[in-house]
Coordinates of C-alpha atoms in Angstrom, one line a residue:
X83 CA 126.0 165.9 214.5
X84 CA 124.2 168.3 212.1
X85 CA 124.3 165.6 209.4
X86 CA 122.4 163.2 211.5
X87 CA 119.7 165.7 212.2
X88 CA 119.2 166.3 208.5
X89 CA 118.4 162.6 207.8
X90 CA 115.1 162.5 205.9
X91 CA 114.7 159.1 204.3
X92 CA 115.6 155.4 204.8
X93 CA 118.7 155.4 202.5
X94 CA 120.2 158.3 204.4
X95 CA 119.3 156.7 207.7
X96 CA 120.8 153.2 206.8
X97 CA 124.0 154.8 205.4
X98 CA 124.5 156.8 208.6
X99 CA 123.8 153.9 210.9
X100 CA 126.1 151.6 208.9
X101 CA 128.9 154.2 209.2
X102 CA 128.5 154.6 213.0
X103 CA 128.4 150.8 213.6
X104 CA 131.4 150.2 211.4
X105 CA 133.3 152.8 213.3
X106 CA 132.6 151.0 216.5
X107 CA 134.7 148.1 215.3
X108 CA 137.9 150.2 215.5
X109 CA 136.8 151.1 219.1
X110 CA 136.6 147.4 220.0
X111 CA 140.0 146.7 218.6
X112 CA 141.5 149.6 220.6
X113 CA 139.7 148.4 223.7
X114 CA 141.1 144.9 223.2
X115 CA 144.6 146.4 222.8
X116 CA 144.3 148.2 226.1
X117 CA 143.1 145.1 227.9
X118 CA 146.0 143.1 226.4
X119 CA 148.5 145.8 227.6
X120 CA 147.0 145.5 231.1
X121 CA 147.3 141.7 230.9
X122 CA 150.8 141.6 229.6
X123 CA 152.5 144.5 231.5
X124 CA 152.6 145.8 235.1
X125 CA 150.3 148.7 234.4
X126 CA 147.9 147.4 237.1
X127 CA 150.6 147.1 239.7
X128 CA 149.5 150.3 241.6
X129 CA 145.7 149.7 241.1
X130 CA 145.1 147.1 243.7
X131 CA 143.8 144.6 241.1
X132 CA 145.7 141.4 240.5
X133 CA 144.3 140.6 237.0
X134 CA 142.8 142.5 234.1
X135 CA 139.6 140.4 234.5
X136 CA 139.3 141.5 238.1
X137 CA 139.9 145.1 237.1
X138 CA 137.4 145.1 234.2
X139 CA 134.7 143.5 236.4
X140 CA 135.1 145.9 239.3
X141 CA 135.5 149.1 237.3
X142 CA 133.3 148.5 234.2
X143 CA 131.1 145.5 235.0
X144 CA 132.7 143.5 232.2
X145 CA 132.6 139.7 232.7
X146 CA 135.7 137.5 232.0
X147 CA 134.1 136.3 228.8
X148 CA 133.6 139.8 227.5
X149 CA 137.2 140.7 228.3
X150 CA 138.3 137.6 226.4
X151 CA 136.1 138.5 223.5
X152 CA 137.6 142.0 223.3
X153 CA 141.1 140.5 223.3
X154 CA 140.1 137.9 220.7
X155 CA 138.9 140.6 218.4
X156 CA 142.2 142.4 218.7
X157 CA 144.1 139.1 218.2
X158 CA 142.4 138.4 214.9
X159 CA 141.5 141.7 213.4
X160 CA 144.1 144.2 214.5
X161 CA 147.2 144.9 212.4
X162 CA 149.8 142.3 213.2
X163 CA 147.5 140.8 215.8
X164 CA 148.7 143.1 218.5
X165 CA 148.0 146.8 217.8
X166 CA 145.4 149.5 218.3
X167 CA 144.5 149.6 214.6
X168 CA 141.9 147.6 212.7
X169 CA 143.2 145.9 209.5
X170 CA 142.0 147.8 206.4
X171 CA 140.4 144.7 205.0
X172 CA 138.0 144.4 207.9
X173 CA 136.7 148.0 207.7
X174 CA 133.0 148.1 207.0
X175 CA 132.0 144.8 208.7
X176 CA 130.8 146.2 212.0
X177 CA 131.4 144.8 215.4
X178 CA 128.7 142.1 215.4
X179 CA 129.8 140.6 212.2
X180 CA 133.4 140.5 213.3
X181 CA 132.4 138.7 216.4
X182 CA 130.2 136.2 214.5
X183 CA 133.3 135.4 212.4
X184 CA 135.6 134.8 215.3
X185 CA 135.1 131.0 215.4
X186 CA 135.5 130.6 211.6
X187 CA 138.8 129.6 210.1
X188 CA 140.6 132.7 208.8
X189 CA 140.6 131.2 205.3
X190 CA 136.8 131.1 205.3
X191 CA 136.6 134.7 206.8
X192 CA 138.5 135.9 203.8
X193 CA 135.6 134.7 201.6
X194 CA 133.0 136.8 203.3
X195 CA 132.1 140.3 202.0
X196 CA 131.1 143.2 204.3
X197 CA 127.8 143.3 202.4
X198 CA 126.7 139.9 203.6
X199 CA 124.2 139.9 206.5
X200 CA 124.7 138.2 209.8
X201 CA 122.1 135.6 208.8
X202 CA 124.2 134.8 205.7
X203 CA 127.4 134.6 207.9
X204 CA 125.6 132.2 210.2
X205 CA 124.8 130.0 207.2
X206 CA 128.4 129.9 206.2
X207 CA 129.2 128.8 209.8
X208 CA 126.6 126.1 209.6
X209 CA 128.2 124.8 206.4
X210 CA 131.6 124.7 208.0
X211 CA 130.3 123.0 211.1
X212 CA 128.6 120.4 209.0
X213 CA 131.8 119.6 207.2
X214 CA 133.8 119.5 210.5
X215 CA 131.4 116.7 211.6
X216 CA 132.7 114.5 208.7
X217 CA 136.0 112.9 209.4
X218 CA 138.9 112.8 206.8
X219 CA 138.5 109.0 206.8
X220 CA 134.9 109.3 205.6
X221 CA 135.9 111.8 202.9
X222 CA 138.7 109.4 201.7
X223 CA 136.2 106.5 201.6
X224 CA 134.0 108.4 199.2
X225 CA 136.6 107.7 196.5
X226 CA 136.8 109.9 193.3
X227 CA 134.1 110.8 190.8
X228 CA 135.4 109.5 187.5
X229 CA 133.5 112.3 185.7
X230 CA 135.6 114.9 187.7
X231 CA 139.0 113.1 187.6
X232 CA 140.6 115.6 185.2
X233 CA 138.9 118.7 186.5
X234 CA 140.5 121.5 188.5
X235 CA 139.1 122.3 191.9
X236 CA 137.1 125.3 190.7
X237 CA 135.6 123.0 188.0
X238 CA 134.7 120.2 190.4
X239 CA 133.0 122.7 192.6
X240 CA 130.8 124.3 190.0
X241 CA 130.0 121.0 188.3
X242 CA 128.8 119.5 191.6
X243 CA 126.9 122.7 192.5
X244 CA 125.2 122.7 189.1
X245 CA 124.3 119.0 189.4
X246 CA 122.6 119.7 192.7
X247 CA 120.7 122.7 191.2
X248 CA 119.1 121.7 187.9
X249 CA 117.9 125.1 186.9
X250 CA 121.5 126.4 187.3
X251 CA 122.8 123.4 185.4
X252 CA 120.5 124.2 182.4
X253 CA 121.3 127.9 182.6
X254 CA 125.1 127.1 182.5
X255 CA 124.8 124.8 179.6
X256 CA 122.8 127.4 177.7
X257 CA 125.3 130.1 178.7
X258 CA 128.2 128.1 177.3
X259 CA 127.1 128.5 173.7
X260 CA 127.4 132.3 173.5
X261 CA 127.5 133.9 177.0
X262 CA 130.3 136.1 178.5
X263 CA 131.7 136.4 182.0
X264 CA 129.2 139.1 183.0
X265 CA 126.3 136.8 182.1
X266 CA 127.9 134.0 184.0
X267 CA 128.2 136.2 187.1
X268 CA 124.5 137.1 186.8
X269 CA 123.6 133.4 186.8
X270 CA 125.7 132.4 189.8
X271 CA 125.6 135.6 191.8
X272 CA 122.6 137.8 190.7
X273 CA 123.3 140.4 193.4
X274 CA 127.0 140.4 192.8
X275 CA 127.7 138.9 196.2
X276 CA 127.4 135.2 196.9
X277 CA 129.1 132.2 198.5
X278 CA 128.3 129.0 196.7
X279 CA 128.7 125.8 198.7
X280 CA 129.1 122.4 197.0
X281 CA 130.6 119.1 198.0
X282 CA 132.5 117.2 195.3
X283 CA 133.0 113.5 195.9
X284 CA 136.2 112.8 197.8
X285 CA 137.1 116.4 198.5
X286 CA 134.6 117.7 201.0
X287 CA 133.0 121.1 201.2
X288 CA 134.2 123.7 198.7
X289 CA 133.2 127.4 198.8
X290 CA 133.1 129.6 195.7
X291 CA 133.0 133.3 196.6
X292 CA 131.9 136.2 194.5
X293 CA 132.6 139.6 196.0
X294 CA 131.1 142.0 193.5
X295 CA 130.8 142.7 189.8
X296 CA 134.1 142.0 188.0
X297 CA 136.0 141.1 191.2
X298 CA 138.2 138.0 191.3
X299 CA 136.6 134.7 192.3
X300 CA 137.9 132.7 195.3
X301 CA 137.6 129.0 195.6
X302 CA 138.4 127.2 198.9
X303 CA 138.4 123.6 199.9
X304 CA 137.5 123.6 203.6
X305 CA 139.2 120.3 204.5
X306 CA 142.7 121.1 203.4
X307 CA 142.5 124.9 202.9
X308 CA 143.4 124.6 199.2
X309 CA 142.6 127.9 197.7
X310 CA 142.6 129.4 194.2
X311 CA 141.8 132.9 193.1
X312 CA 140.9 133.6 189.4
X313 CA 139.8 136.7 187.5
X314 CA 136.2 136.5 186.4
X315 CA 137.3 136.0 182.8
X316 CA 139.6 133.1 183.7
X317 CA 136.9 131.6 185.9
X318 CA 134.4 131.8 183.1
X319 CA 136.9 130.0 180.8
X320 CA 137.2 127.2 183.3
X321 CA 133.4 126.9 183.6
X322 CA 133.1 126.9 179.8
X323 CA 135.5 123.9 179.6
X324 CA 133.3 121.9 181.9
X325 CA 130.0 122.4 180.1
X326 CA 131.3 122.8 176.5
X327 CA 130.8 119.1 175.6
X328 CA 127.4 119.0 177.1
X329 CA 126.4 122.1 175.3
X330 CA 127.3 120.5 171.9
X331 CA 124.6 117.9 172.4
X332 CA 121.2 118.6 170.7
X333 CA 118.8 120.3 173.2
X334 CA 121.3 119.6 175.9
X335 CA 120.0 122.2 178.4
X336 CA 116.5 120.7 178.1
X337 CA 117.5 117.0 178.2
X338 CA 120.4 116.9 180.5
X339 CA 119.9 114.5 183.4
X340 CA 120.7 116.1 186.7
X341 CA 120.1 115.4 190.3
X342 CA 116.6 115.7 191.7
X343 CA 115.5 119.2 192.7
X344 CA 117.0 120.2 196.1
X345 CA 117.2 123.4 198.0
X346 CA 119.7 125.7 196.4
X347 CA 122.9 125.7 198.5
X348 CA 124.0 129.2 197.8
X349 CA 124.5 131.9 200.3
X350 CA 123.7 135.3 199.0
X351 CA 121.7 138.4 199.7
X352 CA 118.0 137.8 200.3
X353 CA 118.3 134.2 198.9
X354 CA 120.0 131.9 201.5
X355 CA 119.3 128.2 202.0
X356 CA 121.7 125.6 203.4
X357 CA 121.8 122.2 201.8
X358 CA 122.4 119.2 204.1
X359 CA 125.8 117.5 203.9
X360 CA 125.7 114.5 201.6
X361 CA 127.1 112.1 204.1
X362 CA 124.8 111.4 207.1
X363 CA 124.9 108.8 209.8
X364 CA 122.3 106.1 209.8
X365 CA 120.5 107.7 212.7
X366 CA 118.5 110.7 211.6
X367 CA 119.6 114.0 213.2
X368 CA 117.4 116.9 213.9
X369 CA 118.2 120.1 212.1
X370 CA 120.2 122.6 214.3
X371 CA 118.2 125.6 215.4
X372 CA 119.3 128.9 214.0
X373 CA 121.7 130.6 216.3
X374 CA 120.0 133.2 218.5
X375 CA 122.8 135.7 217.7
X376 CA 121.4 136.1 214.2
X377 CA 118.5 138.0 215.7
X378 CA 120.6 140.2 218.0
X379 CA 121.4 143.7 216.7
X380 CA 124.8 145.3 216.6
X381 CA 123.5 147.8 219.1
X382 CA 123.1 145.0 221.6
X383 CA 126.7 144.0 221.1
X384 CA 127.9 147.6 221.6
X385 CA 125.9 147.9 224.8
X386 CA 128.0 145.0 226.3
X387 CA 125.9 142.0 225.4
X388 CA 128.6 140.1 223.5
X389 CA 127.2 137.5 221.2
X390 CA 127.9 133.9 221.9
X391 CA 128.9 132.6 218.5
X392 CA 128.5 128.9 219.1
X393 CA 125.4 127.1 220.4
X394 CA 125.9 125.0 223.5
X395 CA 125.7 121.7 221.7
X396 CA 127.9 118.7 222.5
X397 CA 130.1 117.6 219.6
X398 CA 129.1 114.2 218.2
X399 CA 131.6 111.4 218.0
X400 CA 132.4 110.4 214.5
X401 CA 130.6 107.2 213.7
X402 CA 133.5 105.6 211.8
X403 CA 135.8 105.9 214.8
X404 CA 133.6 104.1 217.3
X405 CA 134.5 100.6 216.2
X406 CA 137.1 98.9 218.5
X407 CA 140.5 98.0 217.0
X408 CA 140.6 94.3 216.1
X409 CA 143.5 92.6 214.4
X410 CA 145.1 95.8 213.2
X411 CA 143.9 98.7 211.1
X412 CA 144.7 99.4 207.5
X413 CA 147.5 101.9 207.0
X414 CA 145.1 104.2 205.1
X415 CA 142.9 104.3 208.2
X416 CA 145.8 105.1 210.4
X417 CA 146.9 107.9 208.1
X418 CA 143.3 109.2 208.3
X419 CA 143.6 109.1 212.1
X420 CA 146.9 111.0 211.9
X421 CA 145.3 113.6 209.6
X422 CA 142.4 114.0 211.9
X423 CA 144.7 114.6 214.9
X424 CA 146.4 117.4 213.0
X425 CA 143.1 118.9 212.1
X426 CA 141.8 118.6 215.7
X427 CA 145.0 120.3 217.0
X428 CA 144.3 123.3 214.7
X429 CA 140.7 123.4 215.8
X430 CA 141.8 123.1 219.5
X431 CA 143.9 126.2 219.0
X432 CA 140.8 128.2 217.9
X433 CA 138.7 126.9 220.7
X434 CA 141.3 127.7 223.3
X435 CA 141.7 131.2 221.8
X436 CA 138.0 131.8 222.5
X437 CA 138.2 130.0 225.9
X438 CA 135.5 127.5 224.9
X439 CA 136.7 125.1 227.6
X440 CA 134.1 122.4 227.4
X441 CA 134.7 122.0 223.7
X442 CA 138.5 122.0 224.3
X443 CA 138.0 119.0 226.6
X444 CA 135.9 117.2 224.1
X445 CA 138.4 117.8 221.3
X446 CA 141.3 116.6 223.6
X447 CA 139.3 113.4 224.3
X448 CA 139.0 112.9 220.5
X449 CA 142.7 113.5 219.9
X450 CA 143.6 111.1 222.7
X451 CA 141.4 108.4 221.3
X452 CA 142.9 108.6 217.8
X453 CA 146.5 108.6 219.2
X454 CA 145.7 105.5 221.2
X455 CA 144.4 103.7 218.1
X456 CA 147.7 104.6 216.3
X457 CA 149.7 103.3 219.3
X458 CA 147.8 100.0 219.4
X459 CA 148.7 99.5 215.8
X460 CA 152.4 99.9 216.2
X461 CA 152.5 103.7 216.2
X462 CA 153.1 103.9 212.5
X463 CA 150.7 106.3 210.7
X464 CA 153.1 107.4 208.0

């Protein structure tokens, strides 16, 4: 208490507040654990309450949704998914950020650093949601970029990112001549913390995550969860391979032809802009409004106003799946439907975990439609 009274400047204030809010995350995990115990045992038998939701509402004014959120936080972030202890790797995020990440696939959560802001996390979520709107069939129909045929995943990701960001492209070509891994990191992640989003042809969204100076680099393909982790030196070597031939050309970094200037699709501290997905339907879509939870403070969360992570928007049907089945579908299309069913089942599990019932029904409708198409074509999607 005395330490808080002695705060005299912004740095001391910010550090103290970060510490207090981070400590609250452990409290949320413990609360979720207690509510789960009440749900799963006969602890409430003598209380007169029939369910934990009824108990929490009557005794603490907590809605059913808030109780579910406490439990979901414990499911995802506690040790073993059912304990009163926060996993070490989630210390420092704070309650609000942990809640914001609840609807993200755990593979994507692992790319996010505690230093990232809630706005930056919301931008990662927007990237993931944009990719989820593109079916596996659409991705398969993109084919393969012949220029990237022999590249590894990390190389395809950085090459596409650089092509979409001409200034970065030129900087990387120039760096290839005599730069080291530290200089590469300063080009791609000036603050040390960044999540680069790119979309190589035929692969879908790929994230490249930098978590601090000298830390390993994580590369994740969102569609199939293919993930690679490289040391910064190894990553630099892979990047050098991509741009080495270009760098050998006279005045390469000045004459290299790259894509027209577009907003930089990198998510990092104080410099975050989301690039639209490259595949769009013929009908223009309005840009999604920034989720209101970005503006809420962690204090609002701690006072009981649990953030709603997803906007109340109806999922759009995939354009490529609206055509009726005619004289039989190609086997590749059927395989795409089967892959989409598997993907939807995984997504449904996350939606059910967070009790997003309307979205569960929408996803079930989508699953049923795909399965019916497979049945109409002989039931063979192998």
